[in-house]
Amino acid sequence: MNSLILMSCSAAKGRATAPAIDLYQGVMYSTFRANAPVIWPAVVILSARHGFIDANSIIEPYEQRMTAARAGEMVAELSAFDSIEWPSGVRSILLAGGKNYQKVMWAAIERRIKFGLLDANIIIDQTSGGIGYQRAQLGAYLRNLAHN
């Protein structure tokens, strides 16, 4: 797998226990589903409650926001929140989430590079701007994967 998308969780969630990729119902997830190629890229989700989780992890609905304080807590205790194995062979990563999520995502990437778990020359892109721009960037990234 060459591409990895780090996605933030969403406030909009289904009502029943489900794989994380299905539980989250926010607009970034609908954008993902609408634009994902037939063979999905690897996805790791940053949950405000659970930390980094595999997209297929079965989780229950919950309420917790990624505030600046929560992001700081996660960075301070990163090993507890970033304990899953990320896909190997990744050459590019897209960070899809707001600034508090991206703070934690960057910290995890730097930690993984330091420990030799990610190549120091990995290509990293990130969404930016308002949610409409972020949706457009995620959609374009996914459509581009379908053509490569």
Coordinates of N, CA, C and O in Angstrom, one line a residue:
M1 N 0.9 -1.2 0.0 CA 0.0 0.0 0.0 C 0.9 1.2 0.0 O 1.7 1.4 0.8
N2 N 0.7 2.1 -0.9 CA 1.5 3.3 -1.1 C 1.0 4.5 -0.4 O 1.7 5.4 0.0
S3 N -0.3 4.6 -0.3 CA -1.0 5.8 0.3 C -1.7 5.5 1.6 O -2.3 4.5 1.7
L4 N -1.6 6.5 2.5 CA -2.3 6.4 3.8 C -3.0 7.7 4.0 O -2.5 8.8 3.8
I5 N -4.3 7.6 4.4 CA -5.0 8.8 4.8 C -5.2 8.7 6.3 O -5.7 7.8 6.8
L6 N -4.8 9.8 7.0 CA -5.0 10.0 8.4 C -6.3 10.9 8.5 O -6.2 12.0 8.1
M7 N -7.4 10.3 9.0 CA -8.6 11.1 9.0 C -9.0 11.4 10.5 O -8.9 10.5 11.3
S8 N -9.5 12.6 10.7 CA -10.1 12.9 12.0 C -11.4 12.2 12.2 O -12.1 11.9 11.2
C9 N -11.8 11.9 13.4 CA -13.1 11.4 13.6 C -14.2 12.5 13.3 O -13.8 13.6 12.9
S10 N -15.4 12.2 13.5 CA -16.4 13.2 13.3 C -17.5 13.2 14.4 O -17.7 12.2 15.0
A11 N -18.1 14.4 14.6 CA -19.1 14.5 15.6 C -20.3 13.7 15.2 O -21.0 13.1 16.1
A12 N -20.6 13.7 13.9 CA -21.8 12.9 13.4 C -21.4 11.4 13.4 O -20.5 11.0 12.7
K13 N -22.2 10.6 14.1 CA -21.9 9.2 14.2 C -23.2 8.4 14.1 O -24.3 8.9 14.4
G14 N -23.1 7.2 13.7 CA -24.2 6.3 13.7 C -24.6 6.0 15.1 O -23.9 6.4 16.1
R15 N -25.7 5.3 15.3 CA -26.2 5.0 16.7 C -25.8 3.7 17.2 O -26.0 3.4 18.4
A16 N -25.2 2.8 16.4 CA -24.8 1.5 16.9 C -23.4 1.2 16.7 O -22.7 1.8 15.9
T17 N -22.8 0.3 17.5 CA -21.5 -0.2 17.4 C -21.2 -0.6 16.0 O -22.0 -1.3 15.4
A18 N -20.1 -0.2 15.4 CA -19.7 -0.5 14.0 C -18.3 -0.3 13.8 O -17.6 0.3 14.6
P19 N -17.7 -0.7 12.6 CA -16.4 -0.4 12.3 C -16.3 1.2 12.2 O -17.2 1.8 11.7
A20 N -15.2 1.7 12.6 CA -15.0 3.2 12.7 C -15.3 3.8 11.4 O -16.0 4.9 11.4
I21 N -14.9 3.3 10.3 CA -15.1 3.9 9.0 C -16.6 4.0 8.7 O -17.0 4.9 7.9
D22 N -17.4 3.1 9.2 CA -18.8 3.2 9.0 C -19.6 4.0 10.1 O -20.6 4.6 9.9
L23 N -19.0 4.0 11.3 CA -19.6 4.7 12.4 C -19.6 6.2 12.2 O -20.6 6.9 12.4
Y24 N -18.5 6.7 11.7 CA -18.4 8.2 11.5 C -19.2 8.6 10.2 O -19.0 8.0 9.2
Q25 N -20.1 9.6 10.4 CA -21.0 10.0 9.4 C -20.8 11.4 8.9 O -21.6 11.9 8.2
G26 N -19.8 12.1 9.4 CA -19.5 13.5 9.0 C -19.3 13.7 7.5 O -19.1 12.7 6.7
V27 N -19.2 14.9 7.1 CA -19.1 15.3 5.7 C -17.8 14.8 5.1 O -17.8 14.4 3.9
M28 N -16.7 14.7 5.8 CA -15.5 14.2 5.3 C -15.6 12.7 5.0 O -15.0 12.2 4.0
Y29 N -16.4 12.0 5.8 CA -16.6 10.5 5.5 C -17.5 10.3 4.3 O -17.3 9.4 3.5
S30 N -18.5 11.2 4.1 CA -19.3 11.1 2.9 C -18.5 11.4 1.7 O -18.7 10.8 0.6
T31 N -17.6 12.4 1.8 CA -16.7 12.7 0.7 C -15.8 11.5 0.4 O -15.6 11.2 -0.7
F32 N -15.3 10.9 1.5 CA -14.4 9.7 1.3 C -15.2 8.6 0.5 O -14.7 8.1 -0.5
R33 N -16.4 8.3 1.0 CA -17.1 7.2 0.4 C -17.5 7.5 -1.1 O -17.5 6.6 -1.9
A34 N -17.8 8.8 -1.4 CA -18.2 9.2 -2.7 C -17.0 9.2 -3.7 O -17.2 9.1 -4.9
N35 N -15.8 9.3 -3.2 CA -14.6 9.5 -4.1 C -13.6 8.4 -4.0 O -12.6 8.4 -4.8
A36 N -13.7 7.5 -3.1 CA -12.7 6.5 -2.9 C -12.6 5.6 -4.1 O -13.7 5.2 -4.7
P37 N -11.4 5.2 -4.6 CA -11.3 4.3 -5.7 C -11.8 2.9 -5.3 O -12.1 2.6 -4.1
V38 N -12.0 2.0 -6.3 CA -12.5 0.7 -6.0 C -11.7 0.0 -4.9 O -12.2 -0.6 -4.0
I39 N -10.4 0.1 -5.0 CA -9.5 -0.4 -4.0 C -9.1 0.7 -3.1 O -8.4 1.6 -3.5
W40 N -9.7 0.7 -1.9 CA -9.5 1.8 -0.9 C -8.0 2.0 -0.5 O -7.3 1.0 -0.3
P41 N -7.6 3.2 -0.3 CA -6.2 3.4 0.3 C -6.3 3.0 1.8 O -7.4 2.9 2.3
A42 N -5.2 2.8 2.4 CA -5.2 2.6 3.8 C -5.7 3.8 4.6 O -5.4 4.9 4.2
V43 N -6.5 3.6 5.6 CA -7.0 4.7 6.4 C -6.7 4.4 7.9 O -7.1 3.3 8.4
V44 N -6.2 5.4 8.6 CA -6.1 5.3 10.0 C -6.8 6.5 10.5 O -6.7 7.6 10.0
I45 N -7.6 6.3 11.5 CA -8.5 7.4 12.1 C -7.9 7.9 13.4 O -7.6 7.1 14.3
L46 N -7.9 9.2 13.6 CA -7.6 9.8 14.9 C -8.9 10.1 15.6 O -9.6 11.0 15.2
S47 N -9.2 9.3 16.6 CA -10.4 9.5 17.4 C -10.1 10.4 18.6 O -9.1 10.1 19.3
A48 N -10.9 11.3 18.9 CA -10.7 12.2 20.0 C -10.8 11.4 21.3 O -10.2 11.8 22.3
R49 N -11.4 10.3 21.3 CA -11.5 9.4 22.5 C -10.4 8.3 22.5 O -9.8 8.1 23.5
H50 N -10.3 7.6 21.4 CA -9.4 6.4 21.4 C -8.0 6.7 20.9 O -7.2 5.7 21.0
G51 N -7.7 7.8 20.3 CA -6.4 8.0 19.7 C -6.5 7.4 18.3 O -7.5 7.3 17.7
F52 N -5.3 7.0 17.8 CA -5.3 6.4 16.4 C -5.8 5.0 16.4 O -5.5 4.2 17.3
I53 N -6.8 4.8 15.5 CA -7.4 3.4 15.4 C -7.5 3.0 13.9 O -7.5 3.9 13.0
D54 N -7.4 1.7 13.7 CA -7.6 1.2 12.4 C -9.1 1.5 11.9 O -10.0 1.5 12.7
A55 N -9.2 1.8 10.7 CA -10.5 2.2 10.1 C -11.6 1.1 10.3 O -12.8 1.3 10.4
N56 N -11.1 -0.2 10.5 CA -12.0 -1.3 10.7 C -12.2 -1.7 12.1 O -12.9 -2.7 12.4
S57 N -11.6 -0.9 13.0 CA -11.8 -1.2 14.5 C -13.3 -1.0 14.8 O -13.9 0.0 14.4
I58 N -13.8 -2.0 15.6 CA -15.2 -1.9 16.0 C -15.3 -1.0 17.2 O -14.6 -1.3 18.2
I59 N -16.0 0.1 17.1 CA -16.2 1.0 18.3 C -17.6 1.4 18.5 O -18.4 1.3 17.6
E60 N -17.9 1.8 19.7 CA -19.2 2.3 20.1 C -19.3 3.8 19.9 O -18.3 4.5 19.9
P61 N -20.5 4.3 19.6 CA -20.7 5.7 19.5 C -20.3 6.4 20.8 O -20.4 5.8 21.9
Y62 N -19.7 7.6 20.7 CA -19.3 8.3 21.9 C -19.4 9.8 21.6 O -19.6 10.2 20.5
E63 N -19.2 10.6 22.6 CA -19.2 12.1 22.5 C -17.9 12.6 23.2 O -17.7 12.4 24.4
Q64 N -17.0 13.1 22.3 CA -15.8 13.7 22.8 C -15.2 14.5 21.7 O -15.1 14.1 20.6
R65 N -14.9 15.8 22.0 CA -14.4 16.7 21.0 C -12.9 16.8 21.1 O -12.3 16.6 22.2
M66 N -12.3 17.1 20.0 CA -10.9 17.3 19.9 C -10.6 18.8 20.1 O -10.5 19.6 19.2
T67 N -10.5 19.2 21.4 CA -10.2 20.5 21.7 C -8.7 20.7 21.7 O -7.9 19.7 21.6
A68 N -8.2 21.9 21.8 CA -6.8 22.2 21.9 C -6.2 21.5 23.1 O -5.1 20.9 23.1
A69 N -6.9 21.5 24.2 CA -6.4 20.8 25.5 C -6.3 19.3 25.2 O -5.3 18.7 25.7
R70 N -7.3 18.7 24.6 CA -7.3 17.3 24.3 C -6.1 16.9 23.4 O -5.4 16.0 23.6
A71 N -5.9 17.8 22.4 CA -4.8 17.5 21.4 C -3.5 17.6 22.2 O -2.6 16.8 22.0
G72 N -3.3 18.6 23.1 CA -2.1 18.7 23.9 C -1.9 17.5 24.8 O -0.8 17.0 25.0
E73 N -3.0 17.0 25.4 CA -2.9 15.8 26.2 C -2.5 14.6 25.4 O -1.6 13.8 25.8
M74 N -3.0 14.5 24.2 CA -2.6 13.3 23.4 C -1.2 13.4 22.9 O -0.5 12.4 22.9
V75 N -0.7 14.6 22.6 CA 0.7 14.8 22.2 C 1.6 14.4 23.4 O 2.6 13.7 23.2
A76 N 1.2 14.9 24.6 CA 2.0 14.6 25.8 C 2.1 13.2 26.1 O 3.1 12.7 26.7
E77 N 1.1 12.4 25.8 CA 1.0 11.0 26.1 C 0.9 10.2 24.8 O 0.2 9.2 24.7
L78 N 1.7 10.6 23.8 CA 1.5 10.0 22.4 C 1.6 8.5 22.4 O 0.9 7.9 21.6
S79 N 2.5 7.9 23.1 CA 2.7 6.5 23.0 C 1.4 5.7 23.4 O 1.1 4.7 22.9
A80 N 0.6 6.3 24.3 CA -0.6 5.7 24.7 C -1.7 5.8 23.6 O -2.6 5.0 23.5
F81 N -1.7 6.9 22.9 CA -2.7 7.2 21.9 C -2.3 6.7 20.5 O -3.1 6.7 19.5
D82 N -1.0 6.4 20.3 CA -0.5 5.9 19.0 C 0.2 4.6 19.1 O 1.4 4.5 18.9
S83 N -0.6 3.6 19.4 CA 0.0 2.3 19.7 C -0.4 1.2 18.7 O 0.1 0.1 18.8
I84 N -1.2 1.6 17.7 CA -1.5 0.6 16.6 C -0.4 0.6 15.6 O 0.4 1.5 15.4
E85 N -0.4 -0.5 14.8 CA 0.5 -0.6 13.7 C -0.1 0.1 12.5 O -1.2 -0.2 12.1
W86 N 0.7 1.0 11.9 CA 0.2 1.6 10.7 C 0.6 0.7 9.5 O 1.6 -0.1 9.6
P87 N 0.0 0.9 8.4 CA 0.4 0.0 7.2 C 1.8 0.3 6.8 O 2.4 1.4 7.0
S88 N 2.5 -0.8 6.4 CA 3.9 -0.7 6.0 C 3.9 -0.3 4.5 O 3.0 -0.5 3.7
G89 N 5.1 0.2 4.1 CA 5.3 0.5 2.7 C 4.7 1.8 2.2 O 4.6 2.0 1.0
V90 N 4.2 2.6 3.1 CA 3.5 3.8 2.8 C 4.6 4.8 2.2 O 5.6 5.1 2.8
R91 N 4.2 5.5 1.1 CA 5.1 6.5 0.5 C 4.5 7.9 0.6 O 5.2 8.8 0.5
S92 N 3.2 8.0 0.8 CA 2.6 9.3 0.9 C 1.4 9.2 2.0 O 0.8 8.2 2.1
I93 N 1.3 10.3 2.7 CA 0.2 10.4 3.7 C -0.6 11.7 3.4 O 0.0 12.8 3.2
L94 N -1.9 11.6 3.6 CA -2.7 12.8 3.6 C -3.3 13.0 5.0 O -3.9 12.0 5.5
L95 N -3.1 14.1 5.6 CA -3.7 14.5 6.8 C -5.0 15.2 6.6 O -5.0 16.3 6.0
A96 N -6.1 14.6 7.0 CA -7.4 15.1 6.7 C -8.1 15.4 8.0 O -8.6 14.5 8.7
G97 N -8.0 16.7 8.4 CA -8.7 17.1 9.7 C -8.3 18.5 10.1 O -7.4 19.1 9.4
G98 N -8.9 19.0 11.1 CA -8.7 20.4 11.5 C -7.4 20.5 12.3 O -6.6 19.5 12.5
K99 N -7.1 21.7 12.7 CA -5.8 22.0 13.3 C -5.5 21.2 14.5 O -4.3 20.8 14.7
N100 N -6.4 21.0 15.4 CA -6.1 20.2 16.6 C -5.8 18.8 16.3 O -4.9 18.2 16.8
Y101 N -6.5 18.2 15.3 CA -6.2 16.8 14.8 C -4.8 16.8 14.2 O -4.0 15.9 14.4
Q102 N -4.6 17.8 13.3 CA -3.3 17.8 12.6 C -2.1 17.9 13.5 O -1.0 17.4 13.3
K103 N -2.3 18.6 14.6 CA -1.2 18.8 15.6 C -0.8 17.4 16.1 O 0.4 17.0 16.2
V104 N -1.8 16.5 16.4 CA -1.5 15.2 16.9 C -1.0 14.3 15.8 O -0.1 13.5 16.0
M105 N -1.5 14.4 14.6 CA -1.1 13.7 13.5 C 0.4 13.9 13.2 O 1.2 13.0 13.0
W106 N 0.8 15.2 13.2 CA 2.2 15.6 12.9 C 3.1 15.0 14.0 O 4.2 14.5 13.7
A107 N 2.7 15.1 15.2 CA 3.5 14.6 16.3 C 3.7 13.1 16.2 O 4.8 12.5 16.4
A108 N 2.6 12.3 15.8 CA 2.7 10.9 15.6 C 3.7 10.6 14.4 O 4.5 9.6 14.5
I109 N 3.6 11.3 13.3 CA 4.4 11.1 12.2 C 5.9 11.4 12.6 O 6.8 10.5 12.2
E110 N 6.2 12.5 13.2 CA 7.5 12.7 13.7 C 8.1 11.7 14.6 O 9.2 11.2 14.5
R111 N 7.2 11.2 15.5 CA 7.6 10.1 16.4 C 8.0 8.8 15.6 O 8.9 8.1 15.8
R112 N 7.1 8.5 14.6 CA 7.3 7.3 13.8 C 8.6 7.4 13.0 O 9.3 6.4 12.7
I113 N 8.9 8.6 12.4 CA 10.1 8.8 11.7 C 11.3 8.6 12.6 O 12.3 7.9 12.2
K114 N 11.2 9.2 13.8 CA 12.3 9.1 14.8 C 12.6 7.6 15.1 O 13.8 7.2 15.2
F115 N 11.6 6.8 15.2 CA 11.8 5.4 15.5 C 12.0 4.5 14.3 O 12.1 3.3 14.4
G116 N 12.1 5.1 13.1 CA 12.3 4.3 11.9 C 11.1 3.6 11.4 O 11.3 2.7 10.6
L117 N 9.9 3.9 11.8 CA 8.7 3.3 11.4 C 8.1 3.9 10.1 O 7.3 3.3 9.5
L118 N 8.6 5.1 9.8 CA 8.2 5.8 8.6 C 9.5 6.3 8.0 O 10.4 6.7 8.7
D119 N 9.5 6.3 6.6 CA 10.7 6.9 5.9 C 10.7 8.4 6.1 O 9.7 9.1 6.0
A120 N 11.9 8.9 6.4 CA 12.0 10.4 6.6 C 11.7 11.2 5.4 O 11.4 12.4 5.5
N121 N 11.7 10.6 4.2 CA 11.4 11.3 3.0 C 10.0 11.1 2.5 O 9.7 11.3 1.3
I122 N 9.1 10.6 3.4 CA 7.7 10.4 3.0 C 7.1 11.7 2.6 O 7.4 12.7 3.1
I123 N 6.2 11.6 1.6 CA 5.5 12.7 1.1 C 4.2 12.9 1.9 O 3.4 12.0 2.1
I124 N 4.1 14.1 2.5 CA 3.0 14.4 3.4 C 2.2 15.6 2.8 O 2.8 16.7 2.6
D125 N 0.9 15.4 2.6 CA 0.0 16.5 2.2 C -1.0 16.7 3.4 O -1.2 15.7 4.2
Q126 N -1.6 17.8 3.4 CA -2.7 18.0 4.4 C -3.8 18.9 3.9 O -3.5 19.8 3.0
T127 N -5.0 18.7 4.4 CA -6.1 19.5 4.0 C -5.9 20.8 4.7 O -5.3 20.9 5.8
S128 N -6.5 21.9 4.2 CA -6.5 23.2 4.8 C -7.7 24.0 4.4 O -8.4 23.6 3.5
G129 N -7.9 25.1 5.1 CA -9.0 25.9 4.8 C -10.3 25.5 5.5 O -10.3 24.6 6.4
G130 N -11.4 26.0 5.1 CA -12.7 25.6 5.6 C -13.1 24.2 5.2 O -12.5 23.6 4.3
I131 N -14.2 23.7 5.8 CA -14.6 22.4 5.5 C -14.9 22.1 4.0 O -14.6 21.0 3.5
G132 N -15.4 23.1 3.3 CA -15.7 22.9 1.9 C -14.4 22.7 1.1 O -14.3 21.8 0.3
Y133 N -13.3 23.4 1.4 CA -12.0 23.3 0.8 C -11.4 21.9 1.2 O -10.8 21.2 0.4
Q134 N -11.6 21.6 2.5 CA -11.0 20.3 2.9 C -11.7 19.1 2.2 O -11.0 18.2 1.8
R135 N -13.0 19.2 2.0 CA -13.7 18.2 1.3 C -13.2 18.1 -0.2 O -13.0 17.0 -0.7
A136 N -13.1 19.2 -0.8 CA -12.6 19.3 -2.2 C -11.2 18.6 -2.3 O -10.9 17.9 -3.2
Q137 N -10.3 19.0 -1.3 CA -9.0 18.4 -1.3 C -8.9 16.9 -1.1 O -8.2 16.2 -1.8
L138 N -9.8 16.4 -0.2 CA -9.9 15.0 0.0 C -10.4 14.3 -1.2 O -9.8 13.3 -1.6
G139 N -11.4 14.8 -1.8 CA -12.0 14.2 -3.0 C -11.0 14.2 -4.1 O -10.9 13.1 -4.8
A140 N -10.3 15.3 -4.4 CA -9.3 15.3 -5.4 C -8.2 14.3 -5.2 O -7.7 13.6 -6.1
Y141 N -7.7 14.2 -3.9 CA -6.7 13.2 -3.5 C -7.1 11.8 -3.9 O -6.4 11.0 -4.5
L142 N -8.4 11.5 -3.5 CA -8.9 10.1 -3.7 C -9.1 9.9 -5.2 O -8.7 8.8 -5.7
R143 N -9.6 10.8 -6.0 CA -9.7 10.6 -7.4 C -8.4 10.5 -8.1 O -8.3 9.7 -9.0
N144 N -7.4 11.2 -7.6 CA -6.0 11.0 -8.2 C -5.5 9.6 -7.9 O -4.8 9.1 -8.8
L145 N -5.8 9.1 -6.8 CA -5.3 7.7 -6.5 C -5.9 6.7 -7.5 O -5.3 5.7 -7.8
A146 N -7.2 6.9 -7.8 CA -7.9 6.0 -8.8 C -7.2 6.0 -10.1 O -7.3 5.0 -10.9
H147 N -6.5 7.1 -10.5 CA -5.8 7.2 -11.8 C -4.4 6.8 -11.8 O -3.8 6.7 -12.8
N148 N -3.9 6.4 -10.6 CA -2.5 6.0 -10.5 C -2.3 4.5 -10.4 O -3.2 3.8 -10.1

